[in-house]
Amino acid sequence: MDGSRGPAGFATQANALLRKNLCFQKRNVKTNVCITVFPILLCVLLVVMQGIINREIGKPEYRCGCACVDTAADGSCRRTECGVQYSTQDQVATCPVPSPPRWPAVLQLPPPESRAVRTASQPLHGLPGPACRHTRSCPAAFLVTGGNRSLAQSLSGQLFPALSSPLNFSDYLHTLSKIVSGSEAPASFRQFLEPSFTPGNTLYIVQPRCRPNFLQTVSVNAGTKPLKLSK
Ligand SMILES: *[C@@H]1O[C@H](CO)[C@@H](O)[C@H](O)[C@H]1NC(C)=O
Ligand SMILES: *[C@@H]1O[C@H](CO)[C@@H](O)[C@H](O)[C@H]1NC(C)=O
């Protein structure tokens, strides 16, 4: 082989490339240090943030309350139980609810002061006069439209089954799923708990005709509550 003129061997090429790169990197020391240190810095920051967050959410007011339910003879605790019953008011929201009370589907009803009434711009026959808004006694009106009046009437007559009184609420889920119940609570309030099923609030039963003075108290898991009828 000619030697001086021939193509360089692999080792020679690699060696040259390595030297060239080393030389190049040496001129950019600061850049290289930055590239190396940045991920380390990021990791340190994450660890510090995790520590702060863990310490904050580990505080007693963000944890379900616990108590020792079984103490051994030497005073050590054998079994700890956590739950709503051992929590303060601040802690209750963080407790798991293993078997939440169930309730049937509830129809959204407008609050009594916003229900449809007959006005000059809306002179629909069958709507009550505006006076009932002041006494909060307006029935909830449902608008049914269709080309064939008799067909629409017979179909909409089936929408809200009439009540066979008195209701037997010993199995309230079963009873309430046979009738149409309603709530006037805004939907944004009931993502976790429907206010109608808490004591002191009203659960409506939607009926084709209002019945006067229908009041019945129902026992659900959450407590007792009165029922009120509305059209
Ligand atoms: C309306 O519906 C009824 C059935 O409920 C039917 O007998 C009648 O022919 C329909 N009328 C028209 C105009 O379509
Ligand atoms: C209500 O229904 C339960 C069974 O679901 C029955 O045992 C009870 O006697 C009923 N109560 C009344 C008042 O009908």
PDB file of C-alpha atoms and ligand atoms in Angstrom:
ATOM      1  CA  MET A   1       0.000   0.000   0.000  1.00  0.00           C
ATOM      2  CA  ASP A   2       1.131   3.527  -0.790  1.00  0.00           C
ATOM      3  CA  GLY A   3       0.776   4.569   2.879  1.00  0.00           C
ATOM      4  CA  SER A   4       0.982   8.358   2.841  1.00  0.00           C
ATOM      5  CA  ARG A   5      -1.498   8.773  -0.047  1.00  0.00           C
ATOM      6  CA  GLY A   6      -3.957   5.902   0.615  1.00  0.00           C
ATOM      7  CA  PRO A   7      -7.243   6.322   2.542  1.00  0.00           C
ATOM      8  CA  ALA A   8      -6.773   6.412   6.344  1.00  0.00           C
ATOM      9  CA  GLY A   9      -7.715   3.349   8.369  1.00  0.00           C
ATOM     10  CA  PHE A  10     -10.767   3.227  10.645  1.00  0.00           C
ATOM     11  CA  ALA A  11      -8.695   3.680  13.830  1.00  0.00           C
ATOM     12  CA  THR A  12      -6.983   6.756  12.439  1.00  0.00           C
ATOM     13  CA  GLN A  13     -10.311   8.285  11.372  1.00  0.00           C
ATOM     14  CA  ALA A  14     -11.928   7.604  14.743  1.00  0.00           C
ATOM     15  CA  ASN A  15      -8.929   8.994  16.558  1.00  0.00           C
ATOM     16  CA  ALA A  16      -8.982  12.173  14.504  1.00  0.00           C
ATOM     17  CA  LEU A  17     -12.695  12.623  14.995  1.00  0.00           C
ATOM     18  CA  LEU A  18     -12.394  12.118  18.750  1.00  0.00           C
ATOM     19  CA  ARG A  19      -9.610  14.690  19.013  1.00  0.00           C
ATOM     20  CA  LYS A  20     -11.533  17.158  16.945  1.00  0.00           C
ATOM     21  CA  ASN A  21     -14.658  16.706  19.089  1.00  0.00           C
ATOM     22  CA  LEU A  22     -12.720  16.957  22.342  1.00  0.00           C
ATOM     23  CA  CYS A  23     -11.103  20.141  21.120  1.00  0.00           C
ATOM     24  CA  PHE A  24     -14.505  21.490  20.121  1.00  0.00           C
ATOM     25  CA  GLN A  25     -16.156  20.564  23.431  1.00  0.00           C
ATOM     26  CA  LYS A  26     -13.280  22.070  25.396  1.00  0.00           C
ATOM     27  CA  ARG A  27     -14.041  25.410  23.783  1.00  0.00           C
ATOM     28  CA  ASN A  28     -17.683  25.166  24.955  1.00  0.00           C
ATOM     29  CA  VAL A  29     -17.162  24.233  28.572  1.00  0.00           C
ATOM     30  CA  LYS A  30     -19.863  26.556  29.876  1.00  0.00           C
ATOM     31  CA  THR A  31     -22.511  25.190  27.494  1.00  0.00           C
ATOM     32  CA  ASN A  32     -21.626  21.633  28.487  1.00  0.00           C
ATOM     33  CA  VAL A  33     -21.819  22.400  32.176  1.00  0.00           C
ATOM     34  CA  CYS A  34     -25.239  23.988  31.644  1.00  0.00           C
ATOM     35  CA  ILE A  35     -26.509  20.983  29.691  1.00  0.00           C
ATOM     36  CA  THR A  36     -25.347  18.603  32.435  1.00  0.00           C
ATOM     37  CA  VAL A  37     -26.516  20.643  35.418  1.00  0.00           C
ATOM     38  CA  PHE A  38     -29.983  21.587  34.139  1.00  0.00           C
ATOM     39  CA  PRO A  39     -31.637  18.137  34.496  1.00  0.00           C
ATOM     40  CA  ILE A  40     -30.060  17.708  37.936  1.00  0.00           C
ATOM     41  CA  LEU A  41     -31.435  21.087  38.963  1.00  0.00           C
ATOM     42  CA  LEU A  42     -34.857  20.105  37.652  1.00  0.00           C
ATOM     43  CA  CYS A  43     -34.805  16.848  39.644  1.00  0.00           C
ATOM     44  CA  VAL A  44     -33.803  18.685  42.829  1.00  0.00           C
ATOM     45  CA  LEU A  45     -36.628  21.171  42.272  1.00  0.00           C
ATOM     46  CA  LEU A  46     -39.163  18.343  41.806  1.00  0.00           C
ATOM     47  CA  VAL A  47     -37.980  16.568  44.967  1.00  0.00           C
ATOM     48  CA  VAL A  48     -38.232  19.798  46.976  1.00  0.00           C
ATOM     49  CA  MET A  49     -41.733  20.517  45.603  1.00  0.00           C
ATOM     50  CA  GLN A  50     -42.856  16.960  46.343  1.00  0.00           C
ATOM     51  CA  GLY A  51     -41.602  17.342  49.902  1.00  0.00           C
ATOM     52  CA  ILE A  52     -43.491  20.603  50.410  1.00  0.00           C
ATOM     53  CA  ILE A  53     -46.719  19.200  48.925  1.00  0.00           C
ATOM     54  CA  ASN A  54     -46.444  16.008  50.976  1.00  0.00           C
ATOM     55  CA  ARG A  55     -45.940  18.005  54.147  1.00  0.00           C
ATOM     56  CA  GLU A  56     -48.956  20.210  53.364  1.00  0.00           C
ATOM     57  CA  ILE A  57     -51.401  17.412  52.540  1.00  0.00           C
ATOM     58  CA  GLY A  58     -50.084  15.347  55.428  1.00  0.00           C
ATOM     59  CA  LYS A  59     -51.413  17.892  57.913  1.00  0.00           C
ATOM     60  CA  PRO A  60     -54.166  16.550  60.209  1.00  0.00           C
ATOM     61  CA  GLU A  61     -56.897  18.763  58.693  1.00  0.00           C
ATOM     62  CA  TYR A  62     -56.388  17.126  55.287  1.00  0.00           C
ATOM     63  CA  ARG A  63     -56.515  13.563  56.599  1.00  0.00           C
ATOM     64  CA  CYS A  64     -59.457  11.470  57.694  1.00  0.00           C
ATOM     65  CA  GLY A  65     -59.519  11.227  61.468  1.00  0.00           C
ATOM     66  CA  CYS A  66     -58.341   8.003  63.085  1.00  0.00           C
ATOM     67  CA  ALA A  67     -58.589   6.551  66.574  1.00  0.00           C
ATOM     68  CA  CYS A  68     -57.220   3.520  68.364  1.00  0.00           C
ATOM     69  CA  VAL A  69     -60.069   1.019  68.781  1.00  0.00           C
ATOM     70  CA  ASP A  70     -58.145  -1.850  70.378  1.00  0.00           C
ATOM     71  CA  THR A  71     -55.519  -1.128  73.014  1.00  0.00           C
ATOM     72  CA  ALA A  72     -53.208  -3.868  74.238  1.00  0.00           C
ATOM     73  CA  ALA A  73     -52.487  -4.418  77.944  1.00  0.00           C
ATOM     74  CA  ASP A  74     -49.154  -2.614  77.708  1.00  0.00           C
ATOM     75  CA  GLY A  75     -50.847   0.497  76.264  1.00  0.00           C
ATOM     76  CA  SER A  76     -49.770   0.019  72.654  1.00  0.00           C
ATOM     77  CA  CYS A  77     -52.398   0.190  69.922  1.00  0.00           C
ATOM     78  CA  ARG A  78     -53.345  -3.066  68.248  1.00  0.00           C
ATOM     79  CA  ARG A  79     -55.866  -1.712  65.748  1.00  0.00           C
ATOM     80  CA  THR A  80     -56.502   1.800  64.434  1.00  0.00           C
ATOM     81  CA  GLU A  81     -59.736   2.736  62.709  1.00  0.00           C
ATOM     82  CA  CYS A  82     -60.268   5.761  60.492  1.00  0.00           C
ATOM     83  CA  GLY A  83     -63.611   7.224  59.470  1.00  0.00           C
ATOM     84  CA  VAL A  84     -66.165   9.993  59.654  1.00  0.00           C
ATOM     85  CA  GLN A  85     -66.950   9.162  63.292  1.00  0.00           C
ATOM     86  CA  TYR A  86     -63.372   9.935  64.391  1.00  0.00           C
ATOM     87  CA  SER A  87     -62.999  13.089  62.294  1.00  0.00           C
ATOM     88  CA  THR A  88     -63.407  16.754  63.004  1.00  0.00           C
ATOM     89  CA  GLN A  89     -65.530  18.886  60.687  1.00  0.00           C
ATOM     90  CA  ASP A  90     -62.429  19.844  58.684  1.00  0.00           C
ATOM     91  CA  GLN A  91     -61.390  16.231  58.216  1.00  0.00           C
ATOM     92  CA  VAL A  92     -64.750  14.764  57.212  1.00  0.00           C
ATOM     93  CA  ALA A  93     -64.452  15.720  53.539  1.00  0.00           C
ATOM     94  CA  THR A  94     -61.317  13.578  53.144  1.00  0.00           C
ATOM     95  CA  CYS A  95     -62.838  10.371  54.538  1.00  0.00           C
ATOM     96  CA  PRO A  96     -63.724   7.565  52.140  1.00  0.00           C
ATOM     97  CA  VAL A  97     -67.415   6.626  51.950  1.00  0.00           C
ATOM     98  CA  PRO A  98     -67.407   2.846  51.362  1.00  0.00           C
ATOM     99  CA  SER A  99     -71.165   2.481  50.885  1.00  0.00           C
ATOM    100  CA  PRO A 100     -72.738   5.827  49.913  1.00  0.00           C
ATOM    101  CA  PRO A 101     -76.560   6.085  50.070  1.00  0.00           C
ATOM    102  CA  ARG A 102     -78.207   5.558  46.699  1.00  0.00           C
ATOM    103  CA  TRP A 103     -80.965   7.622  45.173  1.00  0.00           C
ATOM    104  CA  PRO A 104     -83.007   7.337  41.986  1.00  0.00           C
ATOM    105  CA  ALA A 105     -82.803   9.626  38.958  1.00  0.00           C
ATOM    106  CA  VAL A 106     -84.209  13.067  39.792  1.00  0.00           C
ATOM    107  CA  LEU A 107     -85.724  15.485  37.292  1.00  0.00           C
ATOM    108  CA  GLN A 108     -84.463  19.067  37.287  1.00  0.00           C
ATOM    109  CA  LEU A 109     -87.364  21.370  38.202  1.00  0.00           C
ATOM    110  CA  PRO A 110     -87.235  25.161  38.094  1.00  0.00           C
ATOM    111  CA  PRO A 111     -87.532  26.843  41.513  1.00  0.00           C
ATOM    112  CA  PRO A 112     -91.111  28.060  42.270  1.00  0.00           C
ATOM    113  CA  GLU A 113     -90.307  31.724  41.596  1.00  0.00           C
ATOM    114  CA  SER A 114     -89.040  30.871  38.085  1.00  0.00           C
ATOM    115  CA  ARG A 115     -91.794  28.543  36.870  1.00  0.00           C
ATOM    116  CA  ALA A 116     -93.708  29.355  33.711  1.00  0.00           C
ATOM    117  CA  VAL A 117     -96.687  31.709  34.125  1.00  0.00           C
ATOM    118  CA  ARG A 118     -99.026  33.422  31.692  1.00  0.00           C
ATOM    119  CA  THR A 119     -97.721  36.836  30.667  1.00  0.00           C
ATOM    120  CA  ALA A 120     -98.591  39.332  27.952  1.00  0.00           C
ATOM    121  CA  SER A 121     -95.713  38.093  25.795  1.00  0.00           C
ATOM    122  CA  GLN A 122     -96.474  34.436  26.576  1.00  0.00           C
ATOM    123  CA  PRO A 123    -100.274  34.100  26.656  1.00  0.00           C
ATOM    124  CA  LEU A 124    -100.243  30.297  26.579  1.00  0.00           C
ATOM    125  CA  HIS A 125    -103.529  28.729  27.560  1.00  0.00           C
ATOM    126  CA  GLY A 126    -103.157  26.431  30.558  1.00  0.00           C
ATOM    127  CA  LEU A 127    -100.432  28.361  32.358  1.00  0.00           C
ATOM    128  CA  PRO A 128    -101.276  29.892  35.750  1.00  0.00           C
ATOM    129  CA  GLY A 129    -101.389  33.635  36.374  1.00  0.00           C
ATOM    130  CA  PRO A 130     -98.245  35.412  37.606  1.00  0.00           C
ATOM    131  CA  ALA A 131     -99.623  35.796  41.161  1.00  0.00           C
ATOM    132  CA  CYS A 132     -98.600  32.251  42.111  1.00  0.00           C
ATOM    133  CA  ARG A 133     -94.933  33.247  41.907  1.00  0.00           C
ATOM    134  CA  HIS A 134     -95.322  35.384  45.016  1.00  0.00           C
ATOM    135  CA  THR A 135     -96.895  32.552  46.988  1.00  0.00           C
ATOM    136  CA  ARG A 136     -94.360  30.086  45.527  1.00  0.00           C
ATOM    137  CA  SER A 137     -97.254  27.838  44.506  1.00  0.00           C
ATOM    138  CA  CYS A 138     -96.835  27.720  40.710  1.00  0.00           C
ATOM    139  CA  PRO A 139     -97.019  24.216  39.279  1.00  0.00           C
ATOM    140  CA  ALA A 140     -94.106  23.084  37.129  1.00  0.00           C
ATOM    141  CA  ALA A 141     -95.306  23.274  33.512  1.00  0.00           C
ATOM    142  CA  PHE A 142     -94.022  20.919  30.831  1.00  0.00           C
ATOM    143  CA  LEU A 143     -94.282  21.972  27.224  1.00  0.00           C
ATOM    144  CA  VAL A 144     -95.192  19.201  24.796  1.00  0.00           C
ATOM    145  CA  THR A 145     -95.209  19.957  21.099  1.00  0.00           C
ATOM    146  CA  GLY A 146     -96.338  17.909  18.143  1.00  0.00           C
ATOM    147  CA  GLY A 147     -98.342  18.001  14.946  1.00  0.00           C
ATOM    148  CA  ASN A 148    -101.127  15.777  16.224  1.00  0.00           C
ATOM    149  CA  ARG A 149    -102.739  17.159  19.380  1.00  0.00           C
ATOM    150  CA  SER A 150    -104.594  14.013  20.437  1.00  0.00           C
ATOM    151  CA  LEU A 151    -101.487  11.860  19.898  1.00  0.00           C
ATOM    152  CA  ALA A 152     -99.269  14.301  21.841  1.00  0.00           C
ATOM    153  CA  GLN A 153    -101.777  14.396  24.687  1.00  0.00           C
ATOM    154  CA  SER A 154    -102.049  10.640  24.969  1.00  0.00           C
ATOM    155  CA  LEU A 155     -98.250  10.221  24.804  1.00  0.00           C
ATOM    156  CA  SER A 156     -97.475  12.950  27.361  1.00  0.00           C
ATOM    157  CA  GLY A 157    -100.142  11.531  29.668  1.00  0.00           C
ATOM    158  CA  GLN A 158     -97.837   8.537  30.172  1.00  0.00           C
ATOM    159  CA  LEU A 159     -94.775  10.629  31.083  1.00  0.00           C
ATOM    160  CA  PHE A 160     -95.681  11.194  34.724  1.00  0.00           C
ATOM    161  CA  PRO A 161     -97.434   8.218  36.326  1.00  0.00           C
ATOM    162  CA  ALA A 162    -100.157   9.222  38.768  1.00  0.00           C
ATOM    163  CA  LEU A 163     -99.624   8.407  42.408  1.00  0.00           C
ATOM    164  CA  SER A 164    -101.400   5.562  44.167  1.00  0.00           C
ATOM    165  CA  SER A 165    -101.475   6.840  47.725  1.00  0.00           C
ATOM    166  CA  PRO A 166    -100.136   6.394  50.281  1.00  0.00           C
ATOM    167  CA  LEU A 167     -96.663   5.596  49.042  1.00  0.00           C
ATOM    168  CA  ASN A 168     -94.900   2.765  50.803  1.00  0.00           C
ATOM    169  CA  PHE A 169     -91.353   3.991  51.306  1.00  0.00           C
ATOM    170  CA  SER A 170     -89.992   1.004  53.149  1.00  0.00           C
ATOM    171  CA  ASP A 171     -88.014   0.397  49.949  1.00  0.00           C
ATOM    172  CA  TYR A 172     -87.634   4.016  48.864  1.00  0.00           C
ATOM    173  CA  LEU A 173     -85.354   3.277  45.912  1.00  0.00           C
ATOM    174  CA  HIS A 174     -87.935   0.967  44.403  1.00  0.00           C
ATOM    175  CA  THR A 175     -90.845   3.315  45.124  1.00  0.00           C
ATOM    176  CA  LEU A 176     -89.108   6.425  43.786  1.00  0.00           C
ATOM    177  CA  SER A 177     -88.037   4.672  40.609  1.00  0.00           C
ATOM    178  CA  LYS A 178     -91.700   3.940  39.787  1.00  0.00           C
ATOM    179  CA  ILE A 179     -92.676   7.608  39.940  1.00  0.00           C
ATOM    180  CA  VAL A 180     -90.986  10.768  38.649  1.00  0.00           C
ATOM    181  CA  SER A 181     -89.263  12.655  41.434  1.00  0.00           C
ATOM    182  CA  GLY A 182     -87.813  16.111  41.015  1.00  0.00           C
ATOM    183  CA  SER A 183     -85.427  18.544  42.640  1.00  0.00           C
ATOM    184  CA  GLU A 184     -85.104  22.298  42.300  1.00  0.00           C
ATOM    185  CA  ALA A 185     -81.465  22.354  43.437  1.00  0.00           C
ATOM    186  CA  PRO A 186     -79.127  23.758  40.773  1.00  0.00           C
ATOM    187  CA  ALA A 187     -77.145  20.994  39.098  1.00  0.00           C
ATOM    188  CA  SER A 188     -73.838  22.529  40.185  1.00  0.00           C
ATOM    189  CA  PHE A 189     -74.749  21.835  43.844  1.00  0.00           C
ATOM    190  CA  ARG A 190     -75.357  18.158  43.499  1.00  0.00           C
ATOM    191  CA  GLN A 191     -72.270  16.632  42.018  1.00  0.00           C
ATOM    192  CA  PHE A 192     -71.755  14.607  45.169  1.00  0.00           C
ATOM    193  CA  LEU A 193     -74.939  14.953  47.179  1.00  0.00           C
ATOM    194  CA  GLU A 194     -78.451  15.666  45.956  1.00  0.00           C
ATOM    195  CA  PRO A 195     -79.825  18.249  48.459  1.00  0.00           C
ATOM    196  CA  SER A 196     -83.353  16.795  48.041  1.00  0.00           C
ATOM    197  CA  PHE A 197     -82.238  13.720  49.949  1.00  0.00           C
ATOM    198  CA  THR A 198     -80.875  15.640  52.913  1.00  0.00           C
ATOM    199  CA  PRO A 199     -83.092  16.598  55.853  1.00  0.00           C
ATOM    200  CA  GLY A 200     -84.899  19.918  55.580  1.00  0.00           C
ATOM    201  CA  ASN A 201     -85.035  19.999  51.786  1.00  0.00           C
ATOM    202  CA  THR A 202     -87.919  19.116  49.510  1.00  0.00           C
ATOM    203  CA  LEU A 203     -88.126  16.235  47.099  1.00  0.00           C
ATOM    204  CA  TYR A 204     -90.868  16.819  44.549  1.00  0.00           C
ATOM    205  CA  ILE A 205     -93.023  14.175  42.941  1.00  0.00           C
ATOM    206  CA  VAL A 206     -94.116  15.230  39.479  1.00  0.00           C
ATOM    207  CA  GLN A 207     -97.798  14.495  38.845  1.00  0.00           C
ATOM    208  CA  PRO A 208    -100.195  15.314  35.994  1.00  0.00           C
ATOM    209  CA  ARG A 209    -102.536  16.985  38.531  1.00  0.00           C
ATOM    210  CA  CYS A 210    -101.505  18.659  41.776  1.00  0.00           C
ATOM    211  CA  ARG A 211    -102.870  17.084  44.927  1.00  0.00           C
ATOM    212  CA  PRO A 212    -103.541  19.470  47.775  1.00  0.00           C
ATOM    213  CA  ASN A 213    -101.819  18.963  51.110  1.00  0.00           C
ATOM    214  CA  PHE A 214     -99.828  15.892  50.286  1.00  0.00           C
ATOM    215  CA  LEU A 215     -97.049  15.559  52.818  1.00  0.00           C
ATOM    216  CA  GLN A 216     -95.227  12.394  53.636  1.00  0.00           C
ATOM    217  CA  THR A 217     -92.034  11.854  55.541  1.00  0.00           C
ATOM    218  CA  VAL A 218     -89.587   9.424  54.070  1.00  0.00           C
ATOM    219  CA  SER A 219     -86.723   7.728  55.817  1.00  0.00           C
ATOM    220  CA  VAL A 220     -83.647   7.397  53.641  1.00  0.00           C
ATOM    221  CA  ASN A 221     -80.187   6.393  54.862  1.00  0.00           C
ATOM    222  CA  ALA A 222     -79.292  10.037  55.364  1.00  0.00           C
ATOM    223  CA  GLY A 223     -82.254  10.853  57.634  1.00  0.00           C
ATOM    224  CA  THR A 224     -85.962  11.666  57.411  1.00  0.00           C
ATOM    225  CA  LYS A 225     -87.432  14.159  55.033  1.00  0.00           C
ATOM    226  CA  PRO A 226     -90.849  15.490  54.038  1.00  0.00           C
ATOM    227  CA  LEU A 227     -92.204  15.074  50.540  1.00  0.00           C
ATOM    228  CA  LYS A 228     -94.095  17.808  48.701  1.00  0.00           C
ATOM    229  CA  LEU A 229     -96.159  17.400  45.585  1.00  0.00           C
ATOM    230  CA  SER A 230     -96.062  19.660  42.597  1.00  0.00           C
ATOM    231  CA  LYS A 231     -97.626  19.410  39.201  1.00  0.00           C
TER     232      LYS A 231
HETATM  233  C1  LIG B   1    -103.658  11.720  15.311  1.00  0.00           C
HETATM  234  O1  LIG B   1    -103.346  10.560  16.058  1.00  0.00           O
HETATM  235  C2  LIG B   1    -104.434   9.665  16.238  1.00  0.00           C
HETATM  236  C3  LIG B   1    -103.966   8.522  17.121  1.00  0.00           C
HETATM  237  O2  LIG B   1    -103.779   8.969  18.435  1.00  0.00           O
HETATM  238  C4  LIG B   1    -104.892   9.147  14.884  1.00  0.00           C
HETATM  239  O3  LIG B   1    -106.007   8.292  15.053  1.00  0.00           O
HETATM  240  C5  LIG B   1    -105.247  10.331  14.012  1.00  0.00           C
HETATM  241  O4  LIG B   1    -105.565   9.888  12.713  1.00  0.00           O
HETATM  242  C6  LIG B   1    -104.101  11.321  13.931  1.00  0.00           C
HETATM  243  N1  LIG B   1    -104.534  12.502  13.208  1.00  0.00           N
HETATM  244  C7  LIG B   1    -103.821  13.048  12.214  1.00  0.00           C
HETATM  245  C8  LIG B   1    -104.368  14.274  11.591  1.00  0.00           C
HETATM  246  O5  LIG B   1    -102.745  12.573  11.839  1.00  0.00           O
HETATM  247  C1  LIG B   2     -94.443  -1.720  52.555  1.00  0.00           C
HETATM  248  O1  LIG B   2     -93.740  -2.697  51.794  1.00  0.00           O
HETATM  249  C2  LIG B   2     -93.101  -3.690  52.599  1.00  0.00           C
HETATM  250  C3  LIG B   2     -92.376  -4.637  51.635  1.00  0.00           C
HETATM  251  O2  LIG B   2     -91.788  -3.957  50.621  1.00  0.00           O
HETATM  252  C4  LIG B   2     -94.137  -4.432  53.429  1.00  0.00           C
HETATM  253  O3  LIG B   2     -93.484  -5.388  54.257  1.00  0.00           O
HETATM  254  C5  LIG B   2     -94.911  -3.439  54.300  1.00  0.00           C
HETATM  255  O4  LIG B   2     -95.924  -4.116  54.993  1.00  0.00           O
HETATM  256  C6  LIG B   2     -95.510  -2.356  53.431  1.00  0.00           C
HETATM  257  N1  LIG B   2     -96.141  -1.345  54.265  1.00  0.00           N
HETATM  258  C7  LIG B   2     -97.389  -0.898  54.041  1.00  0.00           C
HETATM  259  C8  LIG B   2     -97.897   0.141  54.998  1.00  0.00           C
HETATM  260  O5  LIG B   2     -98.039  -1.270  53.100  1.00  0.00           O
END
